[in-house]
mmCIF file of C-alpha atoms in Angstrom:
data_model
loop_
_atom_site.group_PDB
_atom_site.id
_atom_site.type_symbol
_atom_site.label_atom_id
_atom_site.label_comp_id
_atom_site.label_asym_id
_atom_site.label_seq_id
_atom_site.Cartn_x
_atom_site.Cartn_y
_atom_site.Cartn_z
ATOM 1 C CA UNK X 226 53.717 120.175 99.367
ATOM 2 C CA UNK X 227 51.758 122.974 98.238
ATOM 3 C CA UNK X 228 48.005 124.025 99.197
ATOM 4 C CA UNK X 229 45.756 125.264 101.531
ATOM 5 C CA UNK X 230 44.971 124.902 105.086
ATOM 6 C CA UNK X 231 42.192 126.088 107.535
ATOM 7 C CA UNK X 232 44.676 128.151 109.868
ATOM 8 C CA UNK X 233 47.499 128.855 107.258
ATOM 9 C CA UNK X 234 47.811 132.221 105.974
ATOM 10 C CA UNK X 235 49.326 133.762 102.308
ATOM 11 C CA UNK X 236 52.295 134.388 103.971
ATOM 12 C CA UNK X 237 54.533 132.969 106.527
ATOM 13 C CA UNK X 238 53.633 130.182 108.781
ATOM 14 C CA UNK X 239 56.248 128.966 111.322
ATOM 15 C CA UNK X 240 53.788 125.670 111.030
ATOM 16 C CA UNK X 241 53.144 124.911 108.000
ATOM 17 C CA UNK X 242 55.991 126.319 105.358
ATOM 18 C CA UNK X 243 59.222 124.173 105.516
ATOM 19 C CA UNK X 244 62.533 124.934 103.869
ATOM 20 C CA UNK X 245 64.148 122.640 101.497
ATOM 21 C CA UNK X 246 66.978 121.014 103.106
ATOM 22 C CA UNK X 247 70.755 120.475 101.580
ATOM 23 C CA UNK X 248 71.703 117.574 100.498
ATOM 24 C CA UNK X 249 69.451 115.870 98.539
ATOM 25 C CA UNK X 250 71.618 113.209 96.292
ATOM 26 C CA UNK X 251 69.301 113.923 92.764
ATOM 27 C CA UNK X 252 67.138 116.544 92.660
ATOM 28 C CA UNK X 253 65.099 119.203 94.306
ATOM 29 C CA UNK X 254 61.713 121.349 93.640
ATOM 30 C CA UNK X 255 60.783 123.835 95.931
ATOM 31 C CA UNK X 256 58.901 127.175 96.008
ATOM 32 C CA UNK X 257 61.254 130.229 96.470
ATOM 33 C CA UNK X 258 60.531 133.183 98.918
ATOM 34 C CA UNK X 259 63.048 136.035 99.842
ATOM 35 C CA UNK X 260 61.851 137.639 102.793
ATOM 36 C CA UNK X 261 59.667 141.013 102.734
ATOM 37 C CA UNK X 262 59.132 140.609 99.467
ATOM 38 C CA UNK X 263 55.123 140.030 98.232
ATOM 39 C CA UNK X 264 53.800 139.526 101.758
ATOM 40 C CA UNK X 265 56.823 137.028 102.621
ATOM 41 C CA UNK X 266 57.588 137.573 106.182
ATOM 42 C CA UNK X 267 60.384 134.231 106.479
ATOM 43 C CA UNK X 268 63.191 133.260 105.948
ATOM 44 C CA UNK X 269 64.601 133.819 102.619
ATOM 45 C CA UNK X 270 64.688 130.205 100.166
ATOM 46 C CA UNK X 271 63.575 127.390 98.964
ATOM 47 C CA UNK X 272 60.175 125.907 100.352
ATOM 48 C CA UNK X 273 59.014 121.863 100.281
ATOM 49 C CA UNK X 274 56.388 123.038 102.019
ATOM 50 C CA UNK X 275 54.459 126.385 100.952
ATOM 51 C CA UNK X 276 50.593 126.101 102.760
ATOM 52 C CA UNK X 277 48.284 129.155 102.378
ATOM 53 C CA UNK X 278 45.072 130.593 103.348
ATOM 54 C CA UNK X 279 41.689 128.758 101.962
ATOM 55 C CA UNK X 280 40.179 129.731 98.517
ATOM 56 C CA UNK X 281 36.798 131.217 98.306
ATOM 57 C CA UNK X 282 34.737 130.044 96.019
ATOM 58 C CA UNK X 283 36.262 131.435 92.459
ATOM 59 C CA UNK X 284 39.084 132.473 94.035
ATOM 60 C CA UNK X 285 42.440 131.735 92.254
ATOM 61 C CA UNK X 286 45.778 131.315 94.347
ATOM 62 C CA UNK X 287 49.484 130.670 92.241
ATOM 63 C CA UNK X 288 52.545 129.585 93.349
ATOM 64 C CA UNK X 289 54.819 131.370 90.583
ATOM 65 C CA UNK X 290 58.205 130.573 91.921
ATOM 66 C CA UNK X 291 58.913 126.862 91.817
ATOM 67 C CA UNK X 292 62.072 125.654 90.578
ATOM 68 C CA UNK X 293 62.839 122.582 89.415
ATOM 69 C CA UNK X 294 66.655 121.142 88.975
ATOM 70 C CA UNK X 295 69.356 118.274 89.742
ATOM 71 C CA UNK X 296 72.791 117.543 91.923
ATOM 72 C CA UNK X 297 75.537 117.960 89.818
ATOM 73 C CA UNK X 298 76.348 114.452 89.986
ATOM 74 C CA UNK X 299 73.252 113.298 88.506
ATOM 75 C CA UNK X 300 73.981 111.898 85.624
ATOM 76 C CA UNK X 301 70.910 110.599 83.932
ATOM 77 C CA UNK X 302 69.858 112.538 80.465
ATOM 78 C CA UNK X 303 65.911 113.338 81.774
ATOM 79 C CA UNK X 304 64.805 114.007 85.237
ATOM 80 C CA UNK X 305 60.873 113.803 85.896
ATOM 81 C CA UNK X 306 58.388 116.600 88.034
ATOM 82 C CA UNK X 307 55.842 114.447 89.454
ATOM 83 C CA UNK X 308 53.144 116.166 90.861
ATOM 84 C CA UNK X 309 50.177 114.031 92.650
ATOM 85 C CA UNK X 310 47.248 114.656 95.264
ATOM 86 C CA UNK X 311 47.849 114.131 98.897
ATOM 87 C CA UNK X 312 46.021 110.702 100.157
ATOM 88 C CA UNK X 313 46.026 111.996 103.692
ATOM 89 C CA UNK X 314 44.607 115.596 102.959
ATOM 90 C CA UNK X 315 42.533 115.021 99.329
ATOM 91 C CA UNK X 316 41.933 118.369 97.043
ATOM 92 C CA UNK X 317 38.483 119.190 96.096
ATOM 93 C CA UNK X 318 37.324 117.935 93.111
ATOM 94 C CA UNK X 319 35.735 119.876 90.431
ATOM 95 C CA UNK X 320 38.051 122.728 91.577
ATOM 96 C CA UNK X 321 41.127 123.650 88.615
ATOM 97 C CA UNK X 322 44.521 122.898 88.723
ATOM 98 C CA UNK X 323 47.366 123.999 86.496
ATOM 99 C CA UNK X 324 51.297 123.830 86.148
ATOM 100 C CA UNK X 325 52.778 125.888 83.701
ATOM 101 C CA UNK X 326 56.461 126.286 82.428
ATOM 102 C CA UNK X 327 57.517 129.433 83.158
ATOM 103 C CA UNK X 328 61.341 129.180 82.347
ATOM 104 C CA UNK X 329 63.657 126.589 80.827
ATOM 105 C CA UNK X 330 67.660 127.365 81.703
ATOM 106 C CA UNK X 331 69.456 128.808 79.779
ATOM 107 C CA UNK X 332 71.493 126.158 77.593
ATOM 108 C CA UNK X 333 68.741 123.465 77.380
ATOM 109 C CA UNK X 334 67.516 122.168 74.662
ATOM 110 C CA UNK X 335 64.526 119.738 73.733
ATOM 111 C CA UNK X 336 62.460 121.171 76.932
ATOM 112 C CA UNK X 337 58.749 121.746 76.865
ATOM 113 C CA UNK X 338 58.007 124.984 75.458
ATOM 114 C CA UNK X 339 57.808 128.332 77.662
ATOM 115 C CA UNK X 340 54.251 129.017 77.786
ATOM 116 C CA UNK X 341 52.830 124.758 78.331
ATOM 117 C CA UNK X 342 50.368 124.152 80.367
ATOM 118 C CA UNK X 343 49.604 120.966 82.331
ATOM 119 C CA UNK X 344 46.277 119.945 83.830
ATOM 120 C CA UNK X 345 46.772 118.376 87.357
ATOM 121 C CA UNK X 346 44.568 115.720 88.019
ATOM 122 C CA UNK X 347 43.832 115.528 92.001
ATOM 123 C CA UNK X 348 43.391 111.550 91.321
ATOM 124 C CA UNK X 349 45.810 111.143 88.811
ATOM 125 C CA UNK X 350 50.182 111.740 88.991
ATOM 126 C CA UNK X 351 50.968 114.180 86.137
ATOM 127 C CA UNK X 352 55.081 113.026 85.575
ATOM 128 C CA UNK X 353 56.495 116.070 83.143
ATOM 129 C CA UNK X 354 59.900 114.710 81.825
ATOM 130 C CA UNK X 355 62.488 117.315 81.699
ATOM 131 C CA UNK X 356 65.797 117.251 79.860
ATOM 132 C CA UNK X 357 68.112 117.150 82.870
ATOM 133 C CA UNK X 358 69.889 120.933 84.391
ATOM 134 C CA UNK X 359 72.066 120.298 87.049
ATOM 135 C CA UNK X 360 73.535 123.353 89.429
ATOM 136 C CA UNK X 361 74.486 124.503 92.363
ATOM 137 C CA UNK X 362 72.449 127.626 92.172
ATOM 138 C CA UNK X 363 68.440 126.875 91.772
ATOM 139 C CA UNK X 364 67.256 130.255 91.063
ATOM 140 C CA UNK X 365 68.906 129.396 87.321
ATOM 141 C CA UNK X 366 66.775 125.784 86.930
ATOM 142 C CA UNK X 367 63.484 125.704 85.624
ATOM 143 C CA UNK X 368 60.831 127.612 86.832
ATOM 144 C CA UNK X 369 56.930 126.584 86.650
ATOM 145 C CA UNK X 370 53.962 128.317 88.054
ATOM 146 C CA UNK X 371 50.636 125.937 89.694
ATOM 147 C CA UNK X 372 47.498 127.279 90.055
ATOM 148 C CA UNK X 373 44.311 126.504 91.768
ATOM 149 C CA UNK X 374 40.885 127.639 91.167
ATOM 150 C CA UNK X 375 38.032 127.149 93.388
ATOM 151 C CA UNK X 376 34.660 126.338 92.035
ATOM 152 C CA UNK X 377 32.032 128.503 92.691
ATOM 153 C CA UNK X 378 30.649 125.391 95.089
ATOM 154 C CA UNK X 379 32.115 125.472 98.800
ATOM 155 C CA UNK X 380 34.252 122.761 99.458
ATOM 156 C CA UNK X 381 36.593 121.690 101.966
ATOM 157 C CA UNK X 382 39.057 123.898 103.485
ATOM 158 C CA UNK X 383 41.741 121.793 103.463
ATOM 159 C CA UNK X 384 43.450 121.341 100.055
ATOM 160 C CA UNK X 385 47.001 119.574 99.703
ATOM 161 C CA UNK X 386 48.841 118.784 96.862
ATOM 162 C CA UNK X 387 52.272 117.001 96.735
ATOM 163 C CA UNK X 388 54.888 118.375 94.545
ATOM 164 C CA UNK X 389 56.832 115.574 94.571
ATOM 165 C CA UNK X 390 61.015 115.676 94.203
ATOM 166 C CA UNK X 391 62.922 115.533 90.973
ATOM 167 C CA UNK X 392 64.157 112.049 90.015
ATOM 168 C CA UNK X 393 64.948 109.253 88.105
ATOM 169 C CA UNK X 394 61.724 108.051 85.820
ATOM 170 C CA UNK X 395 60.918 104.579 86.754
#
């Protein structure tokens, strides 16, 4: 989950940023940190959960480090990024969200293009189908940036956004 919160800050919060744990039997996305670097005061990882301080209005926050990438005993060809709004904590409409590819691993082949750009719906799943990268080491997977714009209208300070796990499409 990635987004904003009333009390959160741009940094490290005990209460709201959660690592990714081991073990998952298909995939994993999370947001990477490494501790005192830009502003990160935690634990050095991979983040499910990366919460940060409310937009103003035209403000502009990006989460520029998540990576995206499979067990190595998944064996399926494609593996899917879903990302969709949270029911429980909706984002603001009217307000801009983008995912961008930022990397593709090295070896794969028939990926999106470095450089493509997704408009995320906060109604609507956006599924990007990936050719499948399995490793041990996630810092190697794919790597994708999202960003959110406020508008220039206040709006709720609560924004969430699920960034769902990698998986199997269905």
């Amino acid at each position: 989950m990635m987004g904003a919160w009333s009390d959160a800050t741009d940094g490290y919060d005990e209460s709201y940023d959660f690592r990714l744990p081991d073990g998952f039997a298909w995939g994993y996305a999370g947001v990477y940190h490494e501790d005192h670097v830009n502003g990160w005061n935690g634990p050095t990882g991979f983040y499910k959960n990366d919460m940060r301080a409310p937009l103003a209005p035209n403000e502009t926050k990006t989460w520029d480090s998540i990576y995206v990438w499979s067990d190595p005993n998944f064996a399926d060809p494609e593996m899917a990024l879903a990302m969709v709004g949270n029911v429980t904590a909706p984002p603001p409409g009217g307000w801009t969200y983008r995912l961008t590819l930022l990397a593709v691993p090295k070896g794969i082949t028939g990926a999106p293009a470095v450089g493509t750009t997704w408009a995320v719906s906060p109604e609507d799943e956006l599924l990007v189908m990936l050719p499948t990268y399995t490793t041990t080491n996630g810092l190697t997977a794919y790597r994708f940036a999202f960003s959110v714009t406020a508008s220039p209208e206040p709006a709720a300070l609560a924004l969430g956004l699920l960034l769902a796990t990698v998986g199997r499409r269905r």
